[in-house]
Coordinates of C-alpha atoms in Angstrom, one line a residue:
Chain S
M277 CA -84.4 74.6 -48.9
R278 CA -84.7 73.7 -45.3
S279 CA -87.8 71.5 -45.3
F280 CA -86.2 69.3 -48.0
A281 CA -83.7 67.4 -45.9
L282 CA -86.1 67.0 -43.0
A283 CA -88.3 65.4 -45.5
L284 CA -85.4 63.2 -46.6
A285 CA -84.6 62.3 -43.0
F286 CA -88.3 61.5 -42.5
A287 CA -88.3 59.4 -45.6
L288 CA -85.3 57.5 -44.4
A289 CA -86.8 57.0 -41.0
A290 CA -90.0 55.8 -42.6
S291 CA -88.1 53.3 -44.7
G292 CA -86.5 51.9 -41.6
A293 CA -83.0 53.2 -42.5
Q294 CA -81.0 54.5 -39.5
A295 CA -80.8 58.3 -39.7
L296 CA -78.2 60.1 -37.7
D297 CA -79.9 62.6 -35.5
F298 CA -79.1 66.2 -36.3
K299 CA -80.7 68.6 -33.8
P300 CA -81.7 71.9 -35.4
Y301 CA -79.2 74.8 -34.9
G302 CA -80.9 78.1 -35.4
R303 CA -80.8 81.6 -34.0
G304 CA -79.9 81.5 -30.3
A305 CA -78.7 77.9 -30.5
F306 CA -75.1 78.9 -29.6
A307 CA -76.1 80.4 -26.3
Q308 CA -78.5 77.6 -25.5
I309 CA -75.9 74.9 -26.1
V310 CA -73.3 76.8 -24.1
K311 CA -75.8 77.1 -21.2
A312 CA -76.6 73.4 -21.4
H313 CA -72.9 72.5 -21.0
A314 CA -72.1 75.2 -18.3
G315 CA -69.6 74.0 -15.8
R316 CA -67.9 71.6 -18.2
P317 CA -65.3 72.3 -21.0
L318 CA -67.1 72.3 -24.3
M319 CA -65.8 72.2 -27.9
M320 CA -68.3 73.3 -30.5
H321 CA -67.0 72.3 -33.9
F322 CA -68.4 73.7 -37.1
W323 CA -67.9 71.9 -40.4
S324 CA -69.2 71.5 -43.9
I325 CA -69.0 68.8 -46.6
T326 CA -67.9 71.6 -49.0
C327 CA -64.7 71.9 -46.9
P328 CA -62.1 69.3 -47.7
P329 CA -59.9 70.1 -44.6
C330 CA -63.0 69.6 -42.4
I331 CA -63.7 66.2 -43.9
A332 CA -60.1 65.1 -43.7
E333 CA -60.0 65.7 -39.9
L334 CA -63.4 64.2 -39.0
P335 CA -61.7 60.9 -37.9
Q336 CA -59.5 62.9 -35.5
W337 CA -62.6 64.3 -33.9
A338 CA -63.9 60.8 -33.4
K339 CA -60.6 59.9 -31.7
M340 CA -60.7 63.0 -29.6
I341 CA -64.2 62.3 -28.4
E342 CA -63.2 58.7 -27.6
M343 CA -60.1 59.8 -25.7
R344 CA -61.3 62.9 -23.9
K345 CA -64.4 62.0 -22.0
D346 CA -63.7 65.0 -19.7
V347 CA -64.5 67.4 -22.6
D348 CA -67.9 67.8 -24.2
V349 CA -67.9 67.9 -27.9
V350 CA -70.8 69.2 -30.1
M351 CA -70.5 68.9 -33.9
V352 CA -72.4 71.5 -36.0
N353 CA -72.8 70.9 -39.7
I354 CA -73.4 74.2 -41.5
D355 CA -74.6 72.9 -44.8
G356 CA -78.0 73.4 -46.2
D357 CA -80.6 70.7 -46.0
E358 CA -79.9 69.4 -49.5
D359 CA -76.4 68.4 -48.3
R360 CA -77.5 66.8 -45.0
T361 CA -77.6 63.2 -46.2
R362 CA -74.1 63.5 -47.5
A363 CA -73.1 65.1 -44.2
M364 CA -74.6 62.1 -42.4
L365 CA -72.7 59.6 -44.5
R366 CA -69.4 61.5 -43.9
L367 CA -69.9 61.5 -40.1
E368 CA -70.8 57.8 -40.0
K369 CA -67.8 56.9 -42.2
A370 CA -65.5 58.9 -39.8
G371 CA -66.9 57.0 -36.8
L372 CA -68.9 60.0 -35.5
G373 CA -72.3 58.3 -35.7
K374 CA -72.9 58.5 -32.0
A375 CA -71.5 62.0 -31.3
A376 CA -73.8 65.0 -30.5
H377 CA -74.8 66.6 -33.9
Y378 CA -76.5 69.8 -34.7
A379 CA -77.1 71.2 -38.2
F380 CA -77.9 74.7 -39.4
S381 CA -81.6 74.9 -39.7
D382 CA -81.8 78.6 -40.6
D383 CA -80.7 80.3 -43.8
F384 CA -79.7 83.4 -41.9
V385 CA -76.1 82.1 -41.6
D386 CA -74.5 85.5 -41.1
K387 CA -76.4 85.7 -37.8
L388 CA -75.5 82.2 -36.8
Y389 CA -71.8 83.0 -37.4
F390 CA -72.1 86.3 -35.6
E391 CA -73.6 84.7 -32.5
V392 CA -70.5 82.5 -32.1
D393 CA -67.9 85.1 -33.0
K394 CA -68.5 88.6 -34.4
S395 CA -65.5 88.3 -36.7
W396 CA -66.5 84.9 -38.1
R397 CA -67.5 85.1 -41.8
G398 CA -68.0 81.3 -42.3
E399 CA -64.5 80.1 -42.8
L400 CA -64.1 76.4 -41.9
P401 CA -63.1 74.3 -40.0
F402 CA -64.1 76.6 -37.1
T403 CA -64.2 75.6 -33.4
A404 CA -65.5 77.5 -30.4
L405 CA -63.7 76.4 -27.2
I406 CA -65.9 77.2 -24.2
A407 CA -64.4 77.0 -20.8
P408 CA -66.4 75.8 -17.8
D409 CA -66.9 79.4 -16.8
G410 CA -68.3 80.3 -20.2
A411 CA -65.2 82.0 -21.6
V412 CA -65.2 81.5 -25.4
T413 CA -62.1 81.2 -27.6
T414 CA -62.5 80.6 -31.3
V415 CA -60.1 78.9 -33.6
T416 CA -60.1 78.8 -37.4
G417 CA -58.4 75.8 -38.9
A418 CA -57.5 72.2 -37.9
I419 CA -58.0 70.4 -34.7
D420 CA -54.2 70.2 -34.2
D421 CA -54.0 74.0 -33.9
P422 CA -51.7 74.9 -31.0
L423 CA -54.5 77.0 -29.5
V424 CA -56.7 73.9 -29.3
T425 CA -53.9 71.7 -27.9
K426 CA -53.2 74.3 -25.2
W427 CA -56.8 74.7 -24.3
L428 CA -57.2 71.0 -24.1
E429 CA -54.2 70.7 -21.8
K430 CA -55.9 73.0 -19.3
R431 CA -59.4 71.6 -20.0
G432 CA -60.6 75.1 -20.7
G433 CA -59.3 76.3 -17.3
K434 CA -57.0 79.3 -16.9
Chain G
M206 CA -92.6 71.3 -38.2
S207 CA -95.8 69.3 -38.2
I208 CA -96.0 65.7 -39.3
A209 CA -98.6 66.7 -42.0
R210 CA -96.1 69.2 -43.3
L211 CA -93.3 66.6 -43.3
I212 CA -95.4 64.2 -45.2
A213 CA -96.3 66.9 -47.7
S214 CA -92.6 67.7 -48.1
A215 CA -91.8 64.1 -48.5
S216 CA -94.3 63.9 -51.4
I217 CA -92.6 66.9 -53.0
L218 CA -89.4 64.9 -52.6
A219 CA -90.8 62.0 -54.5
L220 CA -91.6 64.3 -57.4
V221 CA -88.3 65.9 -57.7
S222 CA -86.8 63.7 -60.4
T223 CA -89.9 63.7 -62.5
G224 CA -91.5 67.1 -62.3
P225 CA -90.2 69.9 -64.5
S226 CA -91.8 72.5 -62.3
R227 CA -92.1 72.3 -58.6
A228 CA -94.9 74.9 -58.4
E229 CA -97.1 72.9 -60.7
N230 CA -96.6 69.6 -59.0
A231 CA -96.4 70.4 -55.4
P232 CA -99.4 68.8 -53.7
A233 CA -99.2 71.1 -50.7
A234 CA -99.4 74.9 -51.2
P235 CA -96.3 76.6 -50.1
A236 CA -96.5 78.6 -46.9
T237 CA -97.9 82.1 -47.1
P238 CA -95.3 84.6 -48.2
A239 CA -94.8 86.0 -44.7
E240 CA -94.4 82.5 -43.3
A241 CA -92.2 81.4 -46.1
K242 CA -89.8 84.2 -45.3
A243 CA -89.9 83.7 -41.6
G244 CA -87.6 81.1 -40.0
H245 CA -87.0 81.8 -36.4
N246 CA -86.3 80.3 -33.0
G247 CA -84.1 77.6 -34.4
H248 CA -86.9 76.1 -36.5
A249 CA -86.5 75.4 -40.1
A250 CA -87.7 78.2 -42.3
P251 CA -90.7 76.8 -44.3
A252 CA -89.6 76.5 -47.9
C253 CA -90.4 79.1 -50.5
N254 CA -90.8 76.6 -53.4
D255 CA -91.9 78.9 -56.2
P256 CA -89.5 79.0 -59.2
K257 CA -89.0 82.7 -59.0
P258 CA -86.0 84.9 -58.0
D259 CA -87.7 85.9 -54.7
C260 CA -87.3 82.3 -53.5
A261 CA -83.7 81.8 -54.5
M262 CA -80.7 81.8 -52.1
T263 CA -78.5 83.2 -54.8
A264 CA -79.2 85.1 -58.1
N265 CA -76.7 86.0 -60.8
P266 CA -77.7 88.9 -63.1
A267 CA -76.8 90.1 -66.7
F268 CA -78.3 92.8 -68.9
D269 CA -78.7 92.1 -72.6
R270 CA -78.1 94.7 -75.3
K271 CA -81.7 95.8 -75.3
G272 CA -81.7 96.5 -71.6
R273 CA -83.5 93.4 -70.5
L274 CA -82.3 91.9 -67.2
W275 CA -81.6 88.2 -67.0
L276 CA -81.3 86.2 -63.8
A277 CA -80.0 82.7 -63.2
F278 CA -81.0 81.1 -60.0
S279 CA -81.9 77.9 -58.4
V280 CA -84.8 76.8 -56.2
E281 CA -84.2 73.4 -54.6
K282 CA -83.2 71.0 -57.3
S283 CA -83.9 73.1 -60.3
V284 CA -82.0 75.8 -62.2
Y285 CA -84.0 78.6 -63.8
V286 CA -83.5 81.6 -66.0
A287 CA -86.0 84.5 -65.9
S288 CA -85.9 87.9 -67.4
S289 CA -87.3 91.3 -66.6
A290 CA -88.1 94.3 -68.9
D291 CA -88.7 96.7 -66.0
G292 CA -85.5 96.5 -64.0
G293 CA -86.4 93.5 -61.8
K294 CA -89.9 94.5 -60.7
N295 CA -91.6 91.8 -62.8
F296 CA -90.1 88.7 -64.2
S297 CA -91.1 86.5 -67.1
A298 CA -92.2 82.9 -66.4
P299 CA -88.9 81.2 -65.7
A300 CA -87.4 78.8 -68.2
T301 CA -86.2 75.6 -66.5
I302 CA -82.6 74.9 -67.4
A303 CA -82.4 71.6 -65.5
T304 CA -84.0 69.6 -62.7
I305 CA -81.5 67.2 -61.3
G306 CA -82.2 63.9 -59.7
D307 CA -78.9 62.8 -58.2
G308 CA -77.0 65.3 -56.1
V309 CA -77.5 69.0 -55.5
V310 CA -77.3 72.2 -57.5
D311 CA -74.3 74.3 -56.3
A312 CA -76.1 77.4 -55.2
H313 CA -75.0 78.5 -51.7
G314 CA -72.6 81.3 -50.7
D315 CA -69.9 81.7 -53.3
A316 CA -71.4 79.0 -55.6
R317 CA -74.3 79.9 -58.0
P318 CA -75.8 79.4 -61.4
K319 CA -74.8 82.1 -63.9
V320 CA -76.1 83.8 -67.0
V321 CA -74.4 85.6 -69.9
A322 CA -76.3 87.6 -72.5
L323 CA -74.6 87.8 -75.9
D324 CA -75.0 90.6 -78.4
D325 CA -76.9 88.5 -80.9
G326 CA -79.6 87.7 -78.3
T327 CA -78.2 84.3 -77.3
I328 CA -78.5 83.6 -73.6
L329 CA -76.0 81.3 -72.0
A330 CA -76.7 79.8 -68.6
S331 CA -74.3 77.7 -66.4
Y332 CA -74.7 75.8 -63.3
T333 CA -72.8 73.2 -61.3
T334 CA -74.1 70.0 -59.8
R335 CA -72.5 67.9 -57.1
P336 CA -73.2 64.2 -57.0
D337 CA -74.5 62.7 -53.8
K338 CA -71.4 60.7 -53.0
Q339 CA -68.5 62.8 -53.9
M340 CA -67.3 66.3 -53.2
I341 CA -66.7 67.2 -56.8
G342 CA -68.7 69.1 -59.3
T343 CA -69.7 69.2 -62.9
I344 CA -70.2 72.5 -64.7
F345 CA -73.0 72.5 -67.3
T346 CA -73.9 75.1 -69.9
S347 CA -77.2 75.6 -71.7
R348 CA -78.2 78.2 -74.3
S349 CA -81.3 79.8 -75.6
T350 CA -81.7 81.3 -79.0
D351 CA -85.4 82.1 -78.8
G352 CA -85.2 84.9 -76.3
G353 CA -85.1 82.7 -73.2
K354 CA -88.2 80.8 -73.9
T355 CA -86.5 77.4 -74.3
F356 CA -83.0 76.3 -73.4
S357 CA -80.9 73.6 -75.0
A358 CA -80.1 70.3 -73.2
P359 CA -77.3 71.1 -70.7
Q360 CA -73.8 70.1 -71.8
P361 CA -71.1 69.3 -69.3
M362 CA -68.0 71.5 -69.6
L363 CA -65.9 68.4 -68.7
T364 CA -67.0 65.0 -67.8
E365 CA -64.1 64.0 -65.6
G366 CA -62.0 65.4 -62.8
G367 CA -64.5 67.6 -61.0
Q368 CA -65.0 71.3 -61.6
R369 CA -66.6 74.2 -59.6
F370 CA -66.8 78.0 -59.4
D371 CA -67.0 78.9 -63.0
A372 CA -66.7 82.6 -64.2
F373 CA -67.5 83.8 -67.6
V374 CA -66.7 87.0 -69.5
V375 CA -67.3 87.9 -73.2
S376 CA -64.8 89.7 -75.4
P377 CA -65.8 92.6 -77.7
R378 CA -65.4 90.1 -80.6
G379 CA -67.9 87.7 -79.0
R380 CA -65.5 85.1 -77.6
I381 CA -66.8 83.7 -74.4
Y382 CA -64.0 83.0 -71.9
G383 CA -64.6 80.7 -69.0
G384 CA -62.5 80.1 -66.0
W385 CA -63.1 77.5 -63.2
L386 CA -61.5 75.5 -60.5
D387 CA -60.6 72.0 -61.5
K388 CA -59.9 69.0 -59.3
T389 CA -58.5 66.7 -62.0
N390 CA -54.9 66.9 -60.8
A391 CA -56.0 66.7 -57.2
L392 CA -57.8 63.5 -57.8
K393 CA -54.9 62.1 -59.8
A394 CA -52.5 62.9 -56.9
K395 CA -54.9 61.3 -54.4
A396 CA -55.1 58.1 -56.5
E397 CA -51.3 58.0 -56.4
G398 CA -51.3 58.5 -52.7
K399 CA -49.7 62.0 -53.0
E400 CA -50.5 65.2 -51.2
F401 CA -52.1 67.9 -53.2
R402 CA -53.2 71.3 -52.1
G403 CA -56.4 72.8 -53.5
S404 CA -57.6 72.8 -57.1
G405 CA -56.2 73.6 -60.5
V406 CA -57.2 76.8 -62.2
A407 CA -58.5 76.1 -65.7
F408 CA -59.7 78.1 -68.7
G409 CA -61.5 77.6 -72.0
W410 CA -63.4 79.6 -74.6
S411 CA -66.2 79.5 -77.0
D412 CA -66.2 81.1 -80.5
D413 CA -69.6 79.7 -81.4
K414 CA -71.7 81.5 -78.8
G415 CA -71.5 78.8 -76.2
V416 CA -72.3 75.8 -78.4
S417 CA -68.9 74.3 -77.6
F418 CA -65.8 75.3 -75.5
S419 CA -62.3 74.7 -76.7
G420 CA -58.8 75.1 -75.3
K421 CA -59.9 73.7 -71.9
K422 CA -56.7 73.4 -69.9
I423 CA -55.4 73.7 -66.3
L424 CA -52.8 76.4 -66.4
L425 CA -52.0 76.6 -62.7
D426 CA -52.4 74.3 -59.7
H427 CA -53.2 74.9 -56.0
A428 CA -56.0 77.4 -56.0
C429 CA -58.1 77.4 -52.8
E430 CA -60.9 75.0 -53.8
C431 CA -63.8 76.5 -51.9
C432 CA -63.7 80.2 -53.0
R433 CA -65.2 81.6 -56.1
M434 CA -63.2 83.0 -59.1
S435 CA -64.0 86.4 -60.5
A436 CA -63.5 87.5 -64.1
A437 CA -63.3 90.8 -66.0
L438 CA -62.2 92.0 -69.4
D439 CA -58.9 93.9 -69.8
K440 CA -58.5 96.8 -72.2
D441 CA -57.1 94.6 -74.9
G442 CA -60.1 92.3 -74.8
L443 CA -58.3 89.5 -73.0
P444 CA -59.8 88.1 -69.8
V445 CA -58.4 88.7 -66.3
F446 CA -59.3 86.3 -63.5
A447 CA -58.8 86.6 -59.7
W448 CA -58.9 83.8 -57.1
R449 CA -57.6 82.7 -53.8
Q450 CA -54.4 80.7 -54.3
V451 CA -52.7 78.3 -51.9
F452 CA -49.1 79.4 -51.6
D453 CA -46.3 77.6 -49.8
G454 CA -47.2 76.5 -46.3
E455 CA -51.0 76.6 -46.7
V456 CA -51.0 80.4 -47.2
R457 CA -54.3 81.3 -48.8
D458 CA -53.8 84.7 -50.3
H459 CA -54.9 86.2 -53.6
Y460 CA -53.7 85.9 -57.2
A461 CA -54.8 87.7 -60.4
A462 CA -53.8 86.9 -63.9
K463 CA -54.6 87.5 -67.5
L464 CA -55.0 84.8 -70.1
S465 CA -52.7 85.1 -73.1
A466 CA -54.1 85.6 -76.6
D467 CA -53.4 81.9 -77.4
G468 CA -55.0 80.8 -74.2
A469 CA -51.9 78.9 -73.2
A470 CA -50.4 81.0 -70.5
L471 CA -51.2 83.3 -67.6
S472 CA -49.5 86.5 -66.7
G473 CA -50.1 88.2 -63.3
G474 CA -49.1 87.9 -59.8
R475 CA -49.9 87.7 -56.1
V476 CA -52.2 90.6 -55.0
S477 CA -50.9 90.9 -51.5
D478 CA -48.9 89.2 -48.8
D479 CA -51.6 88.8 -46.2
D480 CA -50.0 85.6 -44.9
W481 CA -53.2 83.7 -44.1
A482 CA -51.5 80.4 -43.4
I483 CA -54.4 78.1 -42.6
N484 CA -55.6 74.7 -43.7
S485 CA -59.2 75.9 -44.0
C486 CA -61.9 76.9 -46.4
P487 CA -62.6 80.6 -46.3
H488 CA -65.7 80.2 -48.6
H489 CA -64.9 83.8 -49.6
G490 CA -63.6 84.6 -53.1
P491 CA -62.4 88.0 -54.4
G492 CA -64.1 90.7 -56.4
L493 CA -62.5 92.0 -59.6
A494 CA -63.0 94.9 -62.0
V495 CA -60.8 96.3 -64.8
D496 CA -60.8 99.9 -66.1
N497 CA -58.3 102.2 -67.9
A498 CA -56.4 102.6 -64.6
G499 CA -55.8 98.8 -64.4
W500 CA -57.0 95.8 -62.3
H501 CA -59.0 96.4 -59.1
L502 CA -59.4 93.7 -56.5
A503 CA -61.2 93.5 -53.2
W504 CA -60.9 90.5 -50.9
F505 CA -61.3 89.1 -47.4
T506 CA -58.4 87.8 -45.3
K507 CA -57.6 86.8 -41.7
G508 CA -53.8 86.8 -42.4
K509 CA -51.0 87.6 -40.0
N510 CA -50.3 90.8 -41.8
R511 CA -53.9 92.1 -42.0
Q512 CA -57.4 91.0 -41.2
G513 CA -60.6 92.2 -42.8
L514 CA -61.8 93.4 -46.2
F515 CA -59.2 95.0 -48.5
Y516 CA -58.8 96.7 -51.8
A517 CA -55.7 97.0 -54.1
R518 CA -55.1 97.8 -57.8
S519 CA -52.4 97.0 -60.4
A520 CA -51.5 99.3 -63.2
D521 CA -48.9 96.9 -64.7
G522 CA -50.9 93.8 -65.5
G523 CA -50.6 92.2 -62.1
K524 CA -46.8 92.5 -61.7
T525 CA -47.2 94.8 -58.8
F526 CA -50.2 95.9 -56.7
S527 CA -50.9 99.0 -54.6
A528 CA -50.7 98.7 -50.8
P529 CA -53.9 97.0 -49.5
E530 CA -56.4 99.5 -48.3
K531 CA -59.0 98.5 -45.7
I532 CA -62.6 98.6 -46.8
G533 CA -65.7 98.8 -44.5
D534 CA -66.3 98.9 -40.8
D535 CA -64.5 96.2 -38.9
A536 CA -67.0 96.3 -36.2
R537 CA -69.7 95.2 -38.7
A538 CA -67.9 92.1 -40.1
P539 CA -67.5 93.4 -43.7
S540 CA -67.5 90.6 -46.2
H541 CA -68.1 89.4 -49.8
P542 CA -67.0 92.4 -51.9
A543 CA -67.9 93.1 -55.5
L544 CA -66.4 95.6 -57.9
L545 CA -67.6 96.9 -61.2
S546 CA -66.3 99.5 -63.7
V547 CA -68.8 101.2 -65.9
K548 CA -67.9 104.1 -68.2
G549 CA -65.2 105.7 -66.1
R550 CA -66.9 104.9 -62.8
L551 CA -65.6 102.3 -60.5
Y552 CA -67.9 100.9 -57.8
R553 CA -67.3 98.7 -54.9
V554 CA -70.0 97.1 -52.6
W555 CA -69.8 94.6 -49.8
K556 CA -71.8 93.2 -47.0
E557 CA -71.8 94.3 -43.4
F558 CA -73.6 92.8 -40.5
D559 CA -74.1 94.1 -36.9
G560 CA -75.8 91.1 -35.4
T561 CA -79.3 92.2 -36.5
T562 CA -79.1 94.1 -39.8
T563 CA -77.2 93.3 -43.0
T564 CA -76.3 96.3 -45.1
I565 CA -74.7 96.8 -48.5
P566 CA -72.4 99.8 -48.4
M567 CA -71.3 101.3 -51.7
Q568 CA -68.4 103.5 -52.7
L569 CA -67.7 105.3 -56.0
S570 CA -64.4 106.2 -57.5
R571 CA -64.0 108.6 -60.4
D572 CA -60.2 108.5 -60.5
G573 CA -59.5 104.8 -61.0
G574 CA -59.6 103.8 -57.4
K575 CA -57.3 106.4 -55.9
S576 CA -60.1 108.1 -54.0
W577 CA -63.5 106.8 -53.0
S578 CA -66.8 108.5 -52.0
A579 CA -67.9 107.9 -48.3
P580 CA -69.7 104.6 -48.0
R581 CA -73.4 104.8 -48.6
V582 CA -75.8 102.1 -47.6
M583 CA -77.7 101.1 -50.7
A584 CA -79.9 98.4 -49.2
Q585 CA -80.4 96.5 -46.0
T586 CA -82.3 93.5 -44.6
A587 CA -83.0 91.9 -41.3
D588 CA -82.8 88.2 -42.4
A589 CA -80.9 85.9 -44.6
S590 CA -79.4 87.4 -47.8
D591 CA -77.2 86.6 -50.8
H592 CA -73.8 88.2 -51.5
P593 CA -74.2 91.4 -53.4
E594 CA -73.6 91.4 -57.1
L595 CA -73.0 94.3 -59.4
V596 CA -74.2 94.4 -63.0
A597 CA -73.7 96.9 -65.8
G598 CA -76.7 97.9 -67.9
K599 CA -77.8 100.7 -70.3
G600 CA -78.5 103.0 -67.4
G601 CA -75.2 102.4 -65.7
A602 CA -74.3 100.2 -62.7
Y603 CA -76.8 98.3 -60.6
L604 CA -76.7 96.4 -57.3
S605 CA -78.4 93.0 -57.6
W606 CA -79.4 91.4 -54.4
V607 CA -81.8 88.7 -53.2
T608 CA -82.9 88.6 -49.6
H609 CA -85.2 86.4 -47.7
K610 CA -87.6 89.1 -46.5
E611 CA -87.6 91.5 -49.5
G612 CA -87.0 89.1 -52.3
Y613 CA -85.1 90.2 -55.4
R614 CA -83.9 93.8 -55.7
L615 CA -82.2 95.7 -58.5
L616 CA -81.0 99.1 -57.5
P617 CA -79.4 101.7 -59.7
L618 CA -76.1 103.1 -58.3
P619 CA -75.4 106.8 -58.1
R620 CA -73.5 108.3 -61.1
D621 CA -71.6 111.1 -59.3
E622 CA -70.0 111.8 -56.0
K623 CA -72.8 114.2 -54.9
S624 CA -75.6 111.6 -55.2
A625 CA -73.2 108.9 -53.9
A626 CA -72.8 110.9 -50.7
A627 CA -76.5 111.6 -50.2
Q628 CA -78.0 109.1 -47.7

């Protein structure tokens, strides 16, 4: 359950190991993160270690973050706490150790999905593209989806 | 979360690999029930650590011949089986099937430990573990021949390749059929530097009440690797399985097939042409039931041709399927369907969510799926919840559902249209 990986992170921290910092993503987090990035194009990317296509494209996200400093990127791991260490290792391996990371901290996942997109049932990879004016477009599937490319070309503008 | 609590949790962690029962060894008392079920404002929900169904994220039910309910579930790193003689109100002290050290128990969303009750009283439990470093699983089975008091040392179904999403069904002659998704060919392709979509679909069976499984073989490749399989028994006693298949061009639509009597071949077909062409993990497998009218399926798609939850049936062994019919209210994100046939009654349930409340609507068909009663909400909750499961018992069909706030619930389903319509 949820306290478990926090304990693990704590244990790692206590042992001196470098723990990648996952901020908690709970109810209301989507709106809070959108608000914090208001005025800038934001990509909020949801992924899981139980999703092979997600893992396969993590290095592309690292490259994207490197190349597109004009776009904010927030990565959200939707796994339970028991998978968090594994998620951390995957991110570090993909060169995403220094990106902004959140992780689901609430078991009410249906609500977390709903707050992003009412029709999202948890399919992954899933990305919310948030324009500087707050307009949200959601994309199921890989980062090279034409919708993502088009949105990036316009930096979320119209 | 306070530091004191973190330290307490860390101590629990240290005991994981040695302690058979979390409840006995936990140095810190779990939170109060109200607190344990809370979880709000983005903070982690305090753990409900007790080895009981109420604390599980998923629960899989089965009734035995005498009408006793059995549940397989996992709490943190342990897998348990508990039983109830009063329809899920009170449960026996759970038997610990396994407490794992390395890795995790696969018990989220579509993945869950399972239980099968055989006619002679044998209880078979299964669960999947995933090691820490790889995204593959191992399916284990364990059995009890003393009424669920003790279980045998878990045996791996296979020791290589990686398996997940097992589904079991028992024939009238007592053969236990198992189906699962198998990564063996995917790993082989990867080692050779070749592309490989999804997992294989594999099957096996046991004629000795789960002591051993034989005939284990991948019969088809390229199933979607992150969605559950479903299983049901056909009229002739052979098992039917349903899963999401990856068709050409990353199209993730559904397939249903029956295993041949010799276990060497599958016969069936594509359920519908939804055309969900996407390199993604829906984490959303189909529901399946079989009755005299044929095979009945319900599934989720976001394809080009249709989006939402759908139902179709096949009267010719999967060669053709009826036109997909929409299920549920699109405005309430319908998801995770389950189907069950009991004595001429066909039931379907699914999940709906409006942003605040999750409901489980139910529909009954008395004519083999041609017509359905109006949806009736059987249960609801305002916090996290498992997918709904349907289970057949002496008294008919039941909804089995575990939710954060209410804990475990077993609810009898109506037996006629009149009571099905009553709200």
